[in-house]
Coordinates of C-alpha atoms and ligand atoms in Angstrom, one line a residue:
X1 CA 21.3 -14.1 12.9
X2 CA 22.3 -11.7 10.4
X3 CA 24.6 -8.8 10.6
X4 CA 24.9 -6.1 8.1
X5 CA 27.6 -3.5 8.1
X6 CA 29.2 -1.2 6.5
X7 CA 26.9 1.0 4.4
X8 CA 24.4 4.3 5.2
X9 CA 21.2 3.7 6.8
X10 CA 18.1 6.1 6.6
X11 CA 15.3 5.4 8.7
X12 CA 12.7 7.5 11.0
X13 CA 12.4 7.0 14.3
X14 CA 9.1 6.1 16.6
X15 CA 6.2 4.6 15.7
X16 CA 4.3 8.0 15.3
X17 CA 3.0 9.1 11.7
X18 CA 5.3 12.2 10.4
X19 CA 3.4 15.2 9.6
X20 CA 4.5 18.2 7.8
X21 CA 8.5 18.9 8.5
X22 CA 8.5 15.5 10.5
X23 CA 8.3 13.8 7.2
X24 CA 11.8 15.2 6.2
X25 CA 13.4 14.3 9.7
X26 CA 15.2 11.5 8.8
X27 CA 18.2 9.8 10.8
X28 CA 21.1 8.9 9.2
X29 CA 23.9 6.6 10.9
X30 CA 27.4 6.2 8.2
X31 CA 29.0 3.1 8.5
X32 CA 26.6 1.0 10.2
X33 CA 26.4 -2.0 12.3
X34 CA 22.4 -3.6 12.7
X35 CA 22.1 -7.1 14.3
X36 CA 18.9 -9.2 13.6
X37 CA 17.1 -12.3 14.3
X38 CA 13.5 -12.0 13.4
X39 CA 13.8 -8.9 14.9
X40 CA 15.8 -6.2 15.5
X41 CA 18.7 -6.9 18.2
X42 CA 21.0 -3.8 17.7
X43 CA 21.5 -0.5 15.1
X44 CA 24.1 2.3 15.7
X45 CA 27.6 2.9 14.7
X46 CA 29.4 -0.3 13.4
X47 CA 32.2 0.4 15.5
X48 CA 30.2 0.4 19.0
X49 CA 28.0 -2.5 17.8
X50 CA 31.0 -4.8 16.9
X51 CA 32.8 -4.0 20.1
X52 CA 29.0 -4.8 22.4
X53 CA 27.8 -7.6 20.2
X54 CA 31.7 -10.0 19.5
X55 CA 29.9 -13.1 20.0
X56 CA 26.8 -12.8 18.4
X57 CA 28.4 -11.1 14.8
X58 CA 31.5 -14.0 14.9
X59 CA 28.4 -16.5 14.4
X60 CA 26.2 -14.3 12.3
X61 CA 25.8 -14.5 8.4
X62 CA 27.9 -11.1 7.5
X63 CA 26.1 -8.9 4.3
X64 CA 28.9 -5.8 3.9
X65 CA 26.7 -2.9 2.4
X66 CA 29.8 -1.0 2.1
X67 CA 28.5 2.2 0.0
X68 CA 25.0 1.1 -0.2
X69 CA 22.0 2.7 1.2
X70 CA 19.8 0.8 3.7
X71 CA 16.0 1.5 4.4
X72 CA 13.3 -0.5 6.6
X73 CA 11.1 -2.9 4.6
X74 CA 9.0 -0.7 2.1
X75 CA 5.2 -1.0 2.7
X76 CA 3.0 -0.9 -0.6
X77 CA -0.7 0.4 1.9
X78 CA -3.2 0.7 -1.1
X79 CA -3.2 -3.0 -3.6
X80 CA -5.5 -5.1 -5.5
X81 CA -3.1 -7.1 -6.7
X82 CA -5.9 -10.6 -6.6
X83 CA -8.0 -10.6 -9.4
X84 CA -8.7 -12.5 -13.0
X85 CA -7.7 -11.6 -16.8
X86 CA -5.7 -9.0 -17.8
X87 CA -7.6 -5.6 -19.7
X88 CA -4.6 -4.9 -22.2
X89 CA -7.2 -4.1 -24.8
X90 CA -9.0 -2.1 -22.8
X91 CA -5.6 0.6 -22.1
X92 CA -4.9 0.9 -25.7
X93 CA -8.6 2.0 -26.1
X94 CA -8.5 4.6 -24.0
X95 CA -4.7 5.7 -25.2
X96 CA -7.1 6.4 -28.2
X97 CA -9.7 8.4 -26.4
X98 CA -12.4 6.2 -26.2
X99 CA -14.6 7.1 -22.9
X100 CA -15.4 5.7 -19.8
X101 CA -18.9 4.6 -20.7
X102 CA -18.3 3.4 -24.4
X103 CA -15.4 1.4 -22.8
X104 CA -18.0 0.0 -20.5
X105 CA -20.8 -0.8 -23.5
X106 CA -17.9 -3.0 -25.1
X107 CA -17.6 -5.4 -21.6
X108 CA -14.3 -3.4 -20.3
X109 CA -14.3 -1.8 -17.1
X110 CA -14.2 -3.1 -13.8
X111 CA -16.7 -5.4 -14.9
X112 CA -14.5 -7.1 -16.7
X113 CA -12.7 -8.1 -13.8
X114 CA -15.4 -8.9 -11.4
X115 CA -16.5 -11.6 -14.2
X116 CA -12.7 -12.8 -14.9
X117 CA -11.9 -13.1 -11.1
X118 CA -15.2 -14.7 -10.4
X119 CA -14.3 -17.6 -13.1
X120 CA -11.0 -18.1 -11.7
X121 CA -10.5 -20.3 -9.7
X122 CA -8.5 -20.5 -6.3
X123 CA -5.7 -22.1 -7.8
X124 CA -5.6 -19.6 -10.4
X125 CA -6.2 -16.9 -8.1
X126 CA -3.4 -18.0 -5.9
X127 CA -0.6 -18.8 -8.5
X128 CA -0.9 -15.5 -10.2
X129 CA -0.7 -13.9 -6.9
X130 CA 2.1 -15.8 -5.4
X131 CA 3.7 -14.4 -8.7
X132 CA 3.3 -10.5 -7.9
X133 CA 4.5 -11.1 -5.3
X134 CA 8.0 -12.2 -5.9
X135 CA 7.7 -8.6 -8.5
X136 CA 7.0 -6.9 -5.4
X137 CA 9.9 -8.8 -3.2
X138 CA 12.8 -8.0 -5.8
X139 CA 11.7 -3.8 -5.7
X140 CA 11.9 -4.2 -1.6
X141 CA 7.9 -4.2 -0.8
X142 CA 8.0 -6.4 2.7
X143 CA 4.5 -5.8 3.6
X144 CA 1.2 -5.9 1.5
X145 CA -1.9 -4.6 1.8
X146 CA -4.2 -6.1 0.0
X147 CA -7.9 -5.7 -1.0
X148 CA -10.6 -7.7 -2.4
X149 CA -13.4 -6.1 -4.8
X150 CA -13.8 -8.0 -7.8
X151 CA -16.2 -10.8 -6.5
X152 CA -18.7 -8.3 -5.6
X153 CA -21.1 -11.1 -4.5
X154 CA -20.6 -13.0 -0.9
X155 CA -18.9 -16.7 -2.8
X156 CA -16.3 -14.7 -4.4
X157 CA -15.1 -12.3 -2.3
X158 CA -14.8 -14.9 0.3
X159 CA -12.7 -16.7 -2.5
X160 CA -10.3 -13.8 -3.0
X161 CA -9.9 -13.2 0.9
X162 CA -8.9 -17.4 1.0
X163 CA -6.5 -16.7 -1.6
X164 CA -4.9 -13.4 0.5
X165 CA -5.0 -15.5 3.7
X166 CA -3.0 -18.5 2.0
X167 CA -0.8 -15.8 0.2
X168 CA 0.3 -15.0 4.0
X169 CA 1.0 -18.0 5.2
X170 CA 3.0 -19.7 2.4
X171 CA 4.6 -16.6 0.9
X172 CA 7.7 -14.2 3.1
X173 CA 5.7 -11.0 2.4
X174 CA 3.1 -10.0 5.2
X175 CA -0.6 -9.2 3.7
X176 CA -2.5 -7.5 5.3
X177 CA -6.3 -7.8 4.0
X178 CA -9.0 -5.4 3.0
X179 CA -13.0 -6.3 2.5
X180 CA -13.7 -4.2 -1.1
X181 CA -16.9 -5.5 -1.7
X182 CA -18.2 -1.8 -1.9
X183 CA -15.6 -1.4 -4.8
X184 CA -18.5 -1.0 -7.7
X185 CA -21.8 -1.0 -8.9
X186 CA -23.0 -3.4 -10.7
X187 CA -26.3 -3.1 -12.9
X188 CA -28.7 -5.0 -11.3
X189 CA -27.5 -2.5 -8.0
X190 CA -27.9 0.5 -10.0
X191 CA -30.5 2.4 -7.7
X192 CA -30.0 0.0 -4.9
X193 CA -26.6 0.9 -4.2
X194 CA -28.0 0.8 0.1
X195 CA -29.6 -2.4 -0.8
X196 CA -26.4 -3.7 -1.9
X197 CA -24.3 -2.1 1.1
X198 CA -26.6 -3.6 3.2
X199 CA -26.4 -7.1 1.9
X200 CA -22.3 -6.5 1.8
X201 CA -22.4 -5.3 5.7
X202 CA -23.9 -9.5 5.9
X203 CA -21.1 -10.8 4.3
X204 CA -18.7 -8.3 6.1
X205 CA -19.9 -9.9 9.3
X206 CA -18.7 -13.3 8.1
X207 CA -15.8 -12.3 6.9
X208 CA -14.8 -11.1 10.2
X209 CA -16.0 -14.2 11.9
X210 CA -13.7 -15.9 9.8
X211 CA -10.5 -13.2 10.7
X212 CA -10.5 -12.7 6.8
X213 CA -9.6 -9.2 6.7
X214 CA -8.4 -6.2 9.3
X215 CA -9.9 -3.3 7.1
X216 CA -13.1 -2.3 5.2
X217 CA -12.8 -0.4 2.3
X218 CA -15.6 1.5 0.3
X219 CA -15.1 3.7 -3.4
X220 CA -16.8 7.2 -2.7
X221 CA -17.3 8.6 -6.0
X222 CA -20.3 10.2 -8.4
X223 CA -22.1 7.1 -10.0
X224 CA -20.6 4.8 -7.5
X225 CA -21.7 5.3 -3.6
X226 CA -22.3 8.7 -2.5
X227 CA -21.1 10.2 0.8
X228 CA -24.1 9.0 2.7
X229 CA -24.2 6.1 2.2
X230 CA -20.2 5.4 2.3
X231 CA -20.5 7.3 6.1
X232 CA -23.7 4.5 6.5
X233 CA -21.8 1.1 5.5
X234 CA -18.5 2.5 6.9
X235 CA -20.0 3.4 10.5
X236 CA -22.1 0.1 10.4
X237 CA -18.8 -1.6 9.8
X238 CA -16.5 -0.1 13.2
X239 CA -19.3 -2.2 15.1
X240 CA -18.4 -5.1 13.3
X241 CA -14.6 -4.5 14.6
X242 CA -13.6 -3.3 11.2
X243 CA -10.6 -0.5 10.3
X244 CA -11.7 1.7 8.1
X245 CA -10.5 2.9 4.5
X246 CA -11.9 4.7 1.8
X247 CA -11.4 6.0 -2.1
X248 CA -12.1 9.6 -2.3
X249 CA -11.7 12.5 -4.2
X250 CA -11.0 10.6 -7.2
X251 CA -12.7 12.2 -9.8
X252 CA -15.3 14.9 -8.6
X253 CA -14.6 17.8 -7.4
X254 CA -16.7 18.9 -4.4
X255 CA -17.6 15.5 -3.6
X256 CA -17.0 15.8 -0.1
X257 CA -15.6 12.1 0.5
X258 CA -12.6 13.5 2.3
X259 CA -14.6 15.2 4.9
X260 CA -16.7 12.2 5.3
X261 CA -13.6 9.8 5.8
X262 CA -12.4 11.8 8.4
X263 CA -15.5 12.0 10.4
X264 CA -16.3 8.9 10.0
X265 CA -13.1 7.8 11.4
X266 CA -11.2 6.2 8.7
X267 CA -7.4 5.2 9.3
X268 CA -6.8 6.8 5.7
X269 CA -8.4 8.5 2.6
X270 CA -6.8 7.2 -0.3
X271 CA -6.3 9.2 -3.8
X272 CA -7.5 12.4 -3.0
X273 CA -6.7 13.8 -6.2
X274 CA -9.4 16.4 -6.3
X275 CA -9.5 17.2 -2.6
X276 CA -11.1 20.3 -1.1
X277 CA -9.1 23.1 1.0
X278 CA -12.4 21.6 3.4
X279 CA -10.8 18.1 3.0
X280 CA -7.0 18.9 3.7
X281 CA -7.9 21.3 6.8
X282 CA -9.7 18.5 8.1
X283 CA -7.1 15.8 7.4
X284 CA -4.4 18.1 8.7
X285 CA -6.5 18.0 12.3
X286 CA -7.1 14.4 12.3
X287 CA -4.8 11.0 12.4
X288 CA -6.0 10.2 9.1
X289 CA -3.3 9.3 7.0
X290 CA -3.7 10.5 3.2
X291 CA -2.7 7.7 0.7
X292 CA -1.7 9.1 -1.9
X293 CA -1.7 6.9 -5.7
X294 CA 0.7 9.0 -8.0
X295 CA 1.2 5.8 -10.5
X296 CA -2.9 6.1 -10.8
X297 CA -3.3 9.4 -12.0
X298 CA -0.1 8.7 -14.3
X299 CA -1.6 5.9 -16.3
X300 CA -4.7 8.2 -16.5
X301 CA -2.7 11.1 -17.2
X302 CA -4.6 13.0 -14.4
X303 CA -3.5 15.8 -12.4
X304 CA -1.8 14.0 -9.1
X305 CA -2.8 14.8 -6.2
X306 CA -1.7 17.8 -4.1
X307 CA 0.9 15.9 -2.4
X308 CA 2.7 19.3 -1.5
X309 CA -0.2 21.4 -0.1
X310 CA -0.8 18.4 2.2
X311 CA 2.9 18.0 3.4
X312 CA 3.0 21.7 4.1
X313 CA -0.7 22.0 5.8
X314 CA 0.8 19.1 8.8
X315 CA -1.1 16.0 6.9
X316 CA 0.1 12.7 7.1
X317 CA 1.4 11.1 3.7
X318 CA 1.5 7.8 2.8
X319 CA 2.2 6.5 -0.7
X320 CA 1.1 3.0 -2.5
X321 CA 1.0 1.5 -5.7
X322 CA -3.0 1.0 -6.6
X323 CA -1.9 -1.7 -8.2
X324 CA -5.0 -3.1 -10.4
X325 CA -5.7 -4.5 -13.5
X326 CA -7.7 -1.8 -14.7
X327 CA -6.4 2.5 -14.3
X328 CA -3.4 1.1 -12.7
X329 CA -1.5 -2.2 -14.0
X330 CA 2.0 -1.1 -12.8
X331 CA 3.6 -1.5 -9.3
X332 CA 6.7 0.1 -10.2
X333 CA 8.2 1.8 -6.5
X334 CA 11.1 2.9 -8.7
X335 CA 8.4 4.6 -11.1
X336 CA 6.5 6.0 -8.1
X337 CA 9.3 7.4 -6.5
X338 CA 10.5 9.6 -9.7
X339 CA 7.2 10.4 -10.4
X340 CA 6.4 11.4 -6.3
X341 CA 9.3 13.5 -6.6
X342 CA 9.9 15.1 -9.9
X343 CA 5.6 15.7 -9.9
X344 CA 4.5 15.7 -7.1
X345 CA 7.3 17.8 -5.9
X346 CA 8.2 15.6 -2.3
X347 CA 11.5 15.5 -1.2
X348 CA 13.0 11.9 -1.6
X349 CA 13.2 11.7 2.8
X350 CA 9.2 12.1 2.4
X351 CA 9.0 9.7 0.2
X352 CA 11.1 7.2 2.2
X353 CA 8.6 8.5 5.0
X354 CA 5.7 7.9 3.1
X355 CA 6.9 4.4 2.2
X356 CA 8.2 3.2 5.3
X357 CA 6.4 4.7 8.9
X358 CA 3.6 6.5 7.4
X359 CA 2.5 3.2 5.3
X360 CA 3.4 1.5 8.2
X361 CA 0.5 3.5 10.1
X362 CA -1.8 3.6 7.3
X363 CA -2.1 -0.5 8.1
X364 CA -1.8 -0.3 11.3
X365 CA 1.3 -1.8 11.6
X366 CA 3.7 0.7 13.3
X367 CA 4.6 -0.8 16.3
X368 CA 5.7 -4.1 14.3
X369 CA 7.2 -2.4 11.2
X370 CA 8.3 0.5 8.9
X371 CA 11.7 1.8 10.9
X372 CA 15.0 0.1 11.6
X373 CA 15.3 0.6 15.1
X374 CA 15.6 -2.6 18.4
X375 CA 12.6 -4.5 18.8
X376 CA 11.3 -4.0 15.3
X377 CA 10.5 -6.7 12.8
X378 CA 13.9 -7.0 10.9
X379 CA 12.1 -6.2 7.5
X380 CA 15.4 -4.7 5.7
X381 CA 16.2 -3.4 2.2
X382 CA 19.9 -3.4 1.3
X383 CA 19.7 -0.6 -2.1
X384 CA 23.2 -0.9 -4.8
X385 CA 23.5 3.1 -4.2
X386 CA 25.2 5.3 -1.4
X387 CA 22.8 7.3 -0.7
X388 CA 19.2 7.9 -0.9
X389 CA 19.1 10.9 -3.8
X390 CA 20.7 7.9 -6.3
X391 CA 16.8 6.9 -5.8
X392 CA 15.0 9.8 -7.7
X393 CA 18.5 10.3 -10.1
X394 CA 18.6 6.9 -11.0
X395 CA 14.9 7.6 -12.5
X396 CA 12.4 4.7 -12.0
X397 CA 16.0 2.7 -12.0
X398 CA 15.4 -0.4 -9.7
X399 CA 18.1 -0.5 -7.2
X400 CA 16.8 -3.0 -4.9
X401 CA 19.3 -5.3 -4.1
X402 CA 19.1 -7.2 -0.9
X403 CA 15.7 -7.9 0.7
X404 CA 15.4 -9.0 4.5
X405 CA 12.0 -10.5 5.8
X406 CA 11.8 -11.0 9.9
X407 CA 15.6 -11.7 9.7
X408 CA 15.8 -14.2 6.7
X409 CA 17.3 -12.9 3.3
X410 CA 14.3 -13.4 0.5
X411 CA 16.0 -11.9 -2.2
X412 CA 19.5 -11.2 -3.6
X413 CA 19.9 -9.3 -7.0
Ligands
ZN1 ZN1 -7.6 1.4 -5.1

């Protein structure tokens, strides 16, 4: 057992997404007393829990967090943190304005790492993994999700699911998986993108067989798959079991992804960067959850996404990394939190929101995870600041500094 005392703790309450104002209704307890074991035992005042709870905090492992702000486990919803080689080169090229395609014609692009990842091998897969993890662990990510996507053909996407499921068991962090076979096109598919969704929906059904991943995932965009055809795999795949996710509203405008991932069902939309006044009016009706990437569109010095407009038309935000080795090879939450704040114009209790409950439901995972309250998962971040506004001041300053995983301490700056 641990007990932790002493210090300010911000967390919503309920398993529920936050919408609109929701996501700014945060509850604050000064001078707190919270009790763990894998889970939650007790949280309120630290002078009613140390008069209930004598016994139980005289043989608990004390952490004083006098004058430090505590938050639930942060939840990173949007990753594709398993892949081969690095595309360093590739960056500086388009630093220097070099486009898309011609980035492409030189063996860059996602291509790249479909052929890297698909040499790897598990070993490699796994070692280089288990390492971003422990990056994530020291910035307070507790929970993972995690897709594939750079097999692209049945051997090695089962490979990087393998990798993900061993990730789980031997690392503290939870993952929680994502079939991204549907992540590209590659040019033998180019015309047969159905064809190719078709033969993925095969491998989808093994993949579930084998419990290798919760979610589907599919990249709606121009010149990848269009809206058809996403609303085709993705429908295909609920009857497998499947939980759906998609990409939308990266690039296009007008694209209509949005709309389809909301009809269709899917537990979020992620990017949404170039989302209709369609899209968000629909998203504002539904329990989709919008996952928005501000860290993307920051390497790709794009426009971010209209995190405000969302907030303020009752949508539900969630925020994530993106991390990849391609647009997005930084999983900084210090970075994303300045960047969601200062940009994107969120207050910092939305972003705590959108890191904690709302990412919490954009996996699925709300009932387990993403507030500090009894009965929950005892996934705890102990930050070296009093309060939570030291987060977005302290500009993409890491202040992680304690790190709880169902009741154990993982990490201690
Ligand atoms: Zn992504």
């Amino acid at each position: 057992m641990i007990y932790i005392y002493g210090g300010n703790l911000y967390t919503f309450l309920g398993n529920e997404a936050k919408r609109g104002k929701e996501m700014s209704d945060i509850n604050i307890i000064e001078d707190v007393g919270i009790l763990v074991a894998e889970k939650i035992i007790a949280v309120g005042k630290r002078q009613d829990i140390e008069t209930q709870y004598i016994k139980e905090i005289s043989e608990a492992i004390k952490i004083d967090a006098t004058n430090k702000t505590i938050l639930p486990g942060l939840i990173d919803c949007h990753t594709h943190f398993i892949f081969g080689g690095y595309r360093a080169e590739e960056f500086s090229w388009r630093l220097k304005g070099d486009s898309y395609l011609s980035i492409m014609e030189r063996g860059g692009g996602i291509n790249a790492s479909v052929k890297a990842t698909r040499e790897a091998s598990f070993n490699d897969l796994y070692e280089s993994g288990y390492s971003r993890l422990e990056k994530m662990k020291k910035m307070g990510i507790t929970t993972v999700e995690s897709k594939s996507g750079y097999g692209l053909d049945r051997d090695s996407e089962l490979k990087m699911l393998e990798v993900m499921k061993k990730l789980n068991e031997d690392h503290p962090l939870d993952l929680i998986n994502t079939f991204m076979a549907a992540h590209s096109v590659l040019p033998e598919y180019k015309g047969k993108e159905k064809q190719f969704l078709k033969e993925m929906l095969e491998v989808a059904k093994e993949v579930k067989e084998k419990d290798l991943a919760y979610f589907i995932d599919i990249f709606t965009e121009k010149g990848v798959f269009s809206v058809e055809d996403s609303y085709f795999y993705l429908a295909e795949a609920k009857k497998l079991g499947y939980k759906l996710k998609a990409h939308v509203d990266e690039m296009s405008e007008g694209f209509g992804g949005c709309e389809m991932a909301v009809e269709v069902g899917c537990v979020s939309a992620d990017h949404l960067l170039k989302v209709s006044e369609k899209g968000i009016e629909k998203l504002s009706k539904s329990d989709t959850v919008a996952t928005l990437l501000p860290l993307t569109a920051f390497c790709l010095a794009e426009e971010y996404a209209p995190a405000r407009k969302l907030i303020d038309s009752d949508c539900v935000v969630a925020l994530a990394s993106d991390y990849n080795p391609g647009s997005c090879h930084c999983n900084s939450i210090p970075l994303l939190i300045a960047l969601a704040c200062i940009y994107m114009k969120m207050d910092i209790k939305e972003v705590i929101c959108a890191l904690t409950i709302n990412a919490a439901n954009a996996i699925c995972r709300q009932e387990a995870i993403g507030t500090i309250e009894k009965g929950k998962q005892a996934d705890i971040v102990i930050m070296d600041c009093p309060s939570i506004d030291y987060l977005v001041y302290g500009t993409a300053n890491n202040y992680c500094q304690t790190v709880i995983k169902k009741g154990e301490v993982i990490y201690r700056g």
